[in-house]
Coordinates of C-alpha atoms in Angstrom, one line a residue:
X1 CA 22.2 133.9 -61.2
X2 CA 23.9 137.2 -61.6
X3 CA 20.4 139.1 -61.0
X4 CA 19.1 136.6 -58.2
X5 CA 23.0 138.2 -56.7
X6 CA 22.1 141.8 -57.4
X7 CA 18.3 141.0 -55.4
X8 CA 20.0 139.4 -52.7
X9 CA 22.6 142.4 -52.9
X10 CA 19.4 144.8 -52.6
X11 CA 17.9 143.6 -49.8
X12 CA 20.8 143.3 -47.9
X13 CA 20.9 147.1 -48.8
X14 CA 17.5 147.3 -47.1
X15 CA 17.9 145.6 -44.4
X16 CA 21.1 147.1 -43.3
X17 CA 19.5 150.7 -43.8
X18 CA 17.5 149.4 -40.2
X19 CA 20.8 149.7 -38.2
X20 CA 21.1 153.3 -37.7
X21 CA 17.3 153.2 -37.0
X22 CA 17.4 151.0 -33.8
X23 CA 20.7 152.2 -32.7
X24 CA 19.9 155.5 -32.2
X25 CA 17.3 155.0 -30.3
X26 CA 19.3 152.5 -27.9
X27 CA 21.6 155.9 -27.9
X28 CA 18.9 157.7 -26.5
X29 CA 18.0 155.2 -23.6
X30 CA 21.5 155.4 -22.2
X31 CA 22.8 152.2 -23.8
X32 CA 26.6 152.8 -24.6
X33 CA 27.6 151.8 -28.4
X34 CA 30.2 149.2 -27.6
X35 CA 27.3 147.6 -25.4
X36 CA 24.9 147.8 -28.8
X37 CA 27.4 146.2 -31.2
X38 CA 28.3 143.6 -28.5
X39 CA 24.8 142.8 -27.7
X40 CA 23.2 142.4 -31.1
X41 CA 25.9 140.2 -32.1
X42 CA 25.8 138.3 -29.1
X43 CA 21.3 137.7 -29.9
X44 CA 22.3 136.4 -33.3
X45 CA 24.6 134.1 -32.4
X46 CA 22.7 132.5 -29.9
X47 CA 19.5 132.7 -32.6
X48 CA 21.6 131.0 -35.6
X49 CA 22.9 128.7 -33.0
X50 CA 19.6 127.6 -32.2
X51 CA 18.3 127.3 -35.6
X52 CA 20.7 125.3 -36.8
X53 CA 20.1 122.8 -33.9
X54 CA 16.9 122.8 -34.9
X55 CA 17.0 122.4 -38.4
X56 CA 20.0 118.8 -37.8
X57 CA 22.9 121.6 -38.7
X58 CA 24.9 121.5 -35.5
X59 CA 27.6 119.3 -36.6
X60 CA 28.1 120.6 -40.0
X61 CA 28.4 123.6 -38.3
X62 CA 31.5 121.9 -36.5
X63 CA 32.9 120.8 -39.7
X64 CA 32.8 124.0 -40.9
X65 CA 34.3 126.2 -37.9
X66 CA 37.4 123.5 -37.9
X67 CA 38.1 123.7 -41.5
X68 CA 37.4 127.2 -42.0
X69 CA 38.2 129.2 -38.4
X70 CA 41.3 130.9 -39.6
X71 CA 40.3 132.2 -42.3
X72 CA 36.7 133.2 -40.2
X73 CA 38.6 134.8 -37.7
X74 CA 40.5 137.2 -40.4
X75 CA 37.3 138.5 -41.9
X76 CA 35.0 138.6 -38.7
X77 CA 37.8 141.3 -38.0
X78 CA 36.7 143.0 -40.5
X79 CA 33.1 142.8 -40.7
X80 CA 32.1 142.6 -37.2
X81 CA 34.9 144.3 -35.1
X82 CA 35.9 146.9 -37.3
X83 CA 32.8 147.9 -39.1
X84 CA 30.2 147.4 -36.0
X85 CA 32.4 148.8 -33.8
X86 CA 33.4 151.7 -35.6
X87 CA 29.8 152.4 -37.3
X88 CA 27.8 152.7 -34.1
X89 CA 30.6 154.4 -32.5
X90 CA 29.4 157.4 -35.4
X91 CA 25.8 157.6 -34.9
X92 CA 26.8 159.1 -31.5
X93 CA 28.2 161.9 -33.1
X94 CA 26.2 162.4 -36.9
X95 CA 22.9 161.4 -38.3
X96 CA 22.6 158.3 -40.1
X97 CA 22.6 159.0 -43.7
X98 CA 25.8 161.1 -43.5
X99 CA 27.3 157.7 -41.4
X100 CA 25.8 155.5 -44.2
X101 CA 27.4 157.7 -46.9
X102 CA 30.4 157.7 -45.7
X103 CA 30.9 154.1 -44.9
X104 CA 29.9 153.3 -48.2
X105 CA 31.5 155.6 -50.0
X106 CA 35.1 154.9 -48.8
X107 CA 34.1 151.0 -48.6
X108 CA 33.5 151.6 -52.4
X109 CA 36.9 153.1 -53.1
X110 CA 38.7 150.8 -50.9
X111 CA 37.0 147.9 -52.6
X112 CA 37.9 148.5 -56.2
X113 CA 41.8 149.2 -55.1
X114 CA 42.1 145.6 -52.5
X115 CA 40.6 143.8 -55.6
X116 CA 43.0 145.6 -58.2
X117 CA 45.6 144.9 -56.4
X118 CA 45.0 141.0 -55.1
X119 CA 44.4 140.3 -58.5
X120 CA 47.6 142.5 -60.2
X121 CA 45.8 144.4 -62.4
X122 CA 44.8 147.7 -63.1
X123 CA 41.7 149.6 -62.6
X124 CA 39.4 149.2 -65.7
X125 CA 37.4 152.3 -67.4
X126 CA 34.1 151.0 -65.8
X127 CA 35.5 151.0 -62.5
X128 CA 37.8 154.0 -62.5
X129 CA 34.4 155.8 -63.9
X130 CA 32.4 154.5 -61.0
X131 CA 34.7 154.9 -58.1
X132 CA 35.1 158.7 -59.4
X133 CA 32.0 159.1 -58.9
X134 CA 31.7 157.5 -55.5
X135 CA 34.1 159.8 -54.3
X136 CA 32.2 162.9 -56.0
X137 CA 29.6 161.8 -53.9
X138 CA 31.5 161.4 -50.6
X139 CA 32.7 164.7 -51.4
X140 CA 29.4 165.9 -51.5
X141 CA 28.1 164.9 -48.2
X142 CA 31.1 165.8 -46.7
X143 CA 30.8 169.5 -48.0
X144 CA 27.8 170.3 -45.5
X145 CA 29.8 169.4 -42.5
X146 CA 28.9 172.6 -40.9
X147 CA 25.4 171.1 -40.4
X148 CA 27.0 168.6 -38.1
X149 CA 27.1 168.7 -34.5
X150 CA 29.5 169.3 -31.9
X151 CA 32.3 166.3 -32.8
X152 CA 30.9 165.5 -35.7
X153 CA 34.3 165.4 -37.7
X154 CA 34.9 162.8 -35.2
X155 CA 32.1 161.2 -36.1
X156 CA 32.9 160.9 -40.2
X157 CA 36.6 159.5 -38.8
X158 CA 34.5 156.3 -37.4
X159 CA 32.3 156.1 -40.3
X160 CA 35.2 156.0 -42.6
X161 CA 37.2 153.4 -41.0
X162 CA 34.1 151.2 -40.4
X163 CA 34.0 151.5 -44.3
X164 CA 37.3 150.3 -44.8
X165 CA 37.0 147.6 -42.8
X166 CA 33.6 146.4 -44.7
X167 CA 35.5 146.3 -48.0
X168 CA 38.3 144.0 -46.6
X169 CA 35.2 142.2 -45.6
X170 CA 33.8 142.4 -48.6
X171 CA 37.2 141.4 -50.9
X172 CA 38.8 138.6 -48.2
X173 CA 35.3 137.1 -47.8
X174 CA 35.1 136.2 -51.5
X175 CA 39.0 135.7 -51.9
X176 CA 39.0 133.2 -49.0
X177 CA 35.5 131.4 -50.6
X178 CA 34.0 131.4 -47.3
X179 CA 30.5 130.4 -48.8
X180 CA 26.9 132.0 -48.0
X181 CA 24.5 130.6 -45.3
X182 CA 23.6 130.6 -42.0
X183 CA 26.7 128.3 -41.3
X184 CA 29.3 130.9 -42.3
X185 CA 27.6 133.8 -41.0
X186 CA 27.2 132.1 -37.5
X187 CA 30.9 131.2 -37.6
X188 CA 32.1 134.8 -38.1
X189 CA 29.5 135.8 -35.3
X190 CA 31.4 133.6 -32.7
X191 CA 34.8 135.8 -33.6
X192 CA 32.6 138.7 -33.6
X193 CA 31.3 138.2 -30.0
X194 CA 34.9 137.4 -29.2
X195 CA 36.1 140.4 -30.8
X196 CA 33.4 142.8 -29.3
X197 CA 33.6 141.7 -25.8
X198 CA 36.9 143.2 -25.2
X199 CA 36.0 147.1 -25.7
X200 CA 32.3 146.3 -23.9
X201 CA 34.0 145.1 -20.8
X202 CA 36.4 147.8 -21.3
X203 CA 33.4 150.4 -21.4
X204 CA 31.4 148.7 -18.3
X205 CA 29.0 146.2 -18.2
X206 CA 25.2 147.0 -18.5
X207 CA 22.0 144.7 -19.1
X208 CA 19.1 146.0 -21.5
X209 CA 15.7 145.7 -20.6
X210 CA 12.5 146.0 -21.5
X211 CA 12.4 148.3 -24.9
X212 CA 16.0 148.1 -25.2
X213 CA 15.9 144.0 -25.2
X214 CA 13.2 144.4 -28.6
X215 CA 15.7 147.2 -30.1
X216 CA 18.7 144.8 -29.9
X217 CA 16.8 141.7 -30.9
X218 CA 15.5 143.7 -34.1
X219 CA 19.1 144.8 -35.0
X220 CA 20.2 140.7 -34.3
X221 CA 17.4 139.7 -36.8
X222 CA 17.3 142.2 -39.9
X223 CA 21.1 143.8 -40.1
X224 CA 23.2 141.2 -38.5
X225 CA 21.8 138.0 -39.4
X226 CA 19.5 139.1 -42.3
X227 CA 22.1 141.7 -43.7
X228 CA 24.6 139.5 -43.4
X229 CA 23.2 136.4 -44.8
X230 CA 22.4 138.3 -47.9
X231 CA 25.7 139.7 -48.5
X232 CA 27.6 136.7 -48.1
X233 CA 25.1 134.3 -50.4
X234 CA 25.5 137.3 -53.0
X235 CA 29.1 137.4 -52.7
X236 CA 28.8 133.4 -54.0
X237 CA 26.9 134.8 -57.2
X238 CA 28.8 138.2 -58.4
X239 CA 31.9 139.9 -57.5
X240 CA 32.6 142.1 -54.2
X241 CA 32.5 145.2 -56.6
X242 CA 29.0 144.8 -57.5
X243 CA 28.2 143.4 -54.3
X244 CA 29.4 146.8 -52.8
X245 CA 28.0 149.1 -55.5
X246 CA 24.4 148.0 -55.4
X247 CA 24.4 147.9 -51.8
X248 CA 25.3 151.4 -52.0
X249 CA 21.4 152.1 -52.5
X250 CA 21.5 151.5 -48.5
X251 CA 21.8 155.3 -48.0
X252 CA 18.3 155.8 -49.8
X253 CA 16.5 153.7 -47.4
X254 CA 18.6 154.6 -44.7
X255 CA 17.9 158.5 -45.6
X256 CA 14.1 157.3 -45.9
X257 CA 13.5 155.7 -42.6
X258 CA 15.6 157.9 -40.7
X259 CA 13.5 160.9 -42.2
X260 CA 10.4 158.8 -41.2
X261 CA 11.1 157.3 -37.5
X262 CA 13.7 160.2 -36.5
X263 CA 12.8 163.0 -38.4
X264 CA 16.9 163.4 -39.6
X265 CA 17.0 165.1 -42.9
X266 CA 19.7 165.2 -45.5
X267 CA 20.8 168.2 -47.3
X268 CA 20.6 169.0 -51.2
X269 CA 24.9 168.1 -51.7
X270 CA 24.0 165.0 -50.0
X271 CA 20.7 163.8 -52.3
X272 CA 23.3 164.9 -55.1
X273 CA 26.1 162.7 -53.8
X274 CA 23.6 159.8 -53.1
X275 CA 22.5 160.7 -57.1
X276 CA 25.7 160.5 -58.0
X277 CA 26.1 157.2 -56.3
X278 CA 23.4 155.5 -58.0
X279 CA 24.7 156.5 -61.6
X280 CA 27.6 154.7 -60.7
X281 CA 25.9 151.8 -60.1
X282 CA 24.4 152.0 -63.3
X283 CA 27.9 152.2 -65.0
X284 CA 29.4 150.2 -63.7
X285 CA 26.8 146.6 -63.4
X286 CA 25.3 147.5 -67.2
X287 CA 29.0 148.6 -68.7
X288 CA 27.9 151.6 -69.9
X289 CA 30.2 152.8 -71.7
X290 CA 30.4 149.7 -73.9
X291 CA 27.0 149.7 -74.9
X292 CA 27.4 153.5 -75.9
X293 CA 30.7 152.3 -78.2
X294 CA 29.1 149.2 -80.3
X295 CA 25.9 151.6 -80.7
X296 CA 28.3 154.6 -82.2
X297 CA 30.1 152.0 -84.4
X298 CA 27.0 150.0 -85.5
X299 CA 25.9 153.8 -86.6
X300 CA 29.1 154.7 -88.6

């Protein structure tokens, strides 16, 4: 079960790495962000809506929105409001991977400390060991913020704080035993749209057409519905650390298609930092350091 949740945790990796993608070039067609992270919620919630009246869902849909709204409406916050709004509030202002590494990088640090301290404990080796090195590689990227454009510190402030608000997310999701499925993710879609429509009637109103209508659709199926879907059914398998870590690989397939479709390219520090990232995911899911100990004592 444990690797079926670190698949699922990959792919959610992947599919997420799609958002910077399709926002960007929304950006580039005139469509404001708070208009993007509005819309693309708004497409998924009327697609999950229709599936599960399709599929004879509807009414445990119901059930579920009455027993479970509050604590929906707390993490939807979170993980629609805070992170969407925040994260494609960046890409106006710096290139995707540095937005991806950011966000994950303090979503990583944030995630170890909310856990640590909802369960009154302290930080264990592995994780102390693995968060270290999350930060060694936020530090990294964060070095070549010359490269960046006009605003672009600006721009690592949004990324940031849309990374804090995916690790309560991550942590209150899995505390609160919200579940995985299409039922749960379509519930904290509905506070989502709720949530979003305030700073995109605040912005202006504007209709996408056309290309712009595919671009938002594709950012409703694969990150939003698909991203989401993953991460919550993996949260229902393994803890929100390893959840977080291993969808820390996001930045590599971010960094890939970005290169690809948009021709962005990252800097040496920042393939270091994303390096640096990965060992930690190998520390801290395959306890590392334990394996090393019972090896040296078997020897002695």
């Amino acid at each position: 079960m444990k690797v079926y949740g670190a698949l699922l945790a990959v792919l959610a990796a992947i599919l997420n790495g799609t958002v910077g993608l399709f926002s960007v070039s929304l950006f580039q067609m005139g469509m404001p962000s708070e208009a993007v992270a509005f819309y693309k919620c708004l497409i998924a919630l009327i697609t999950i809506g229709c599936l599960l009246l399709v599929t004879g869902q509807f009414r445990a849909w119901l059930r579920y929105i009455r027993q479970y709204w509050k604590h929906t409406a707390i993490c939807a916050f979170f993980g629609f409001f805070v992170l969407y709004y925040f994260e494609t509030s960046a890409y106006q202002y710096i290139n995707v991977a540095v937005v991806v590494f950011c966000l994950f990088g303090a979503s990583t640090v944030a995630t170890f400390l909310l856990n640590a301290a909802l369960e009154r404990r302290w930080i264990n080796r592995h994780e102390m060991i693995a968060m270290l090195l999350a930060i060694l590689g936020l530090y990294l990227v964060f070095v070549d913020t010359r490269a960046l454009a006009e605003h672009g510190e600006y721009g690592l402030f949004l990324a940031v704080v849309a990374g804090l608000g995916y690790a309560c997310f991550l942590v209150l999701t899995k505390k609160l035993g919200l579940g995985g499925g299409l039922i749960p993710v379509g519930t904290l879609l509905i506070f989502g749209v709720v949530y979003l429509f305030v700073p995109f009637t605040l912005q202006g109103w504007s209709l996408p057409t056309g290309l712009g209508l595919y671009f938002l659709m594709m950012l409703a199926l694969l990150p939003t519905i698909g991203g989401f879907w993953c991460t919550t059914q993996s949260l229902t398998l393994i803890g929100s650390q390893s959840v977080q870590l291993i969808e820390l690989t996001e930045p590599i397939f971010a960094l890939i298609i970005g290169f690809i479709f948009l021709g962005q390219l990252v800097t040496g520090p920042q393939m270091l930092g994303g390096g640096l990232i990965l060992l930690s995911i190998v520390i801290h899911e395959c306890k590392v350091l334990d394996i090393w100990r019972s090896t040296r004592a078997s020897q002695l």
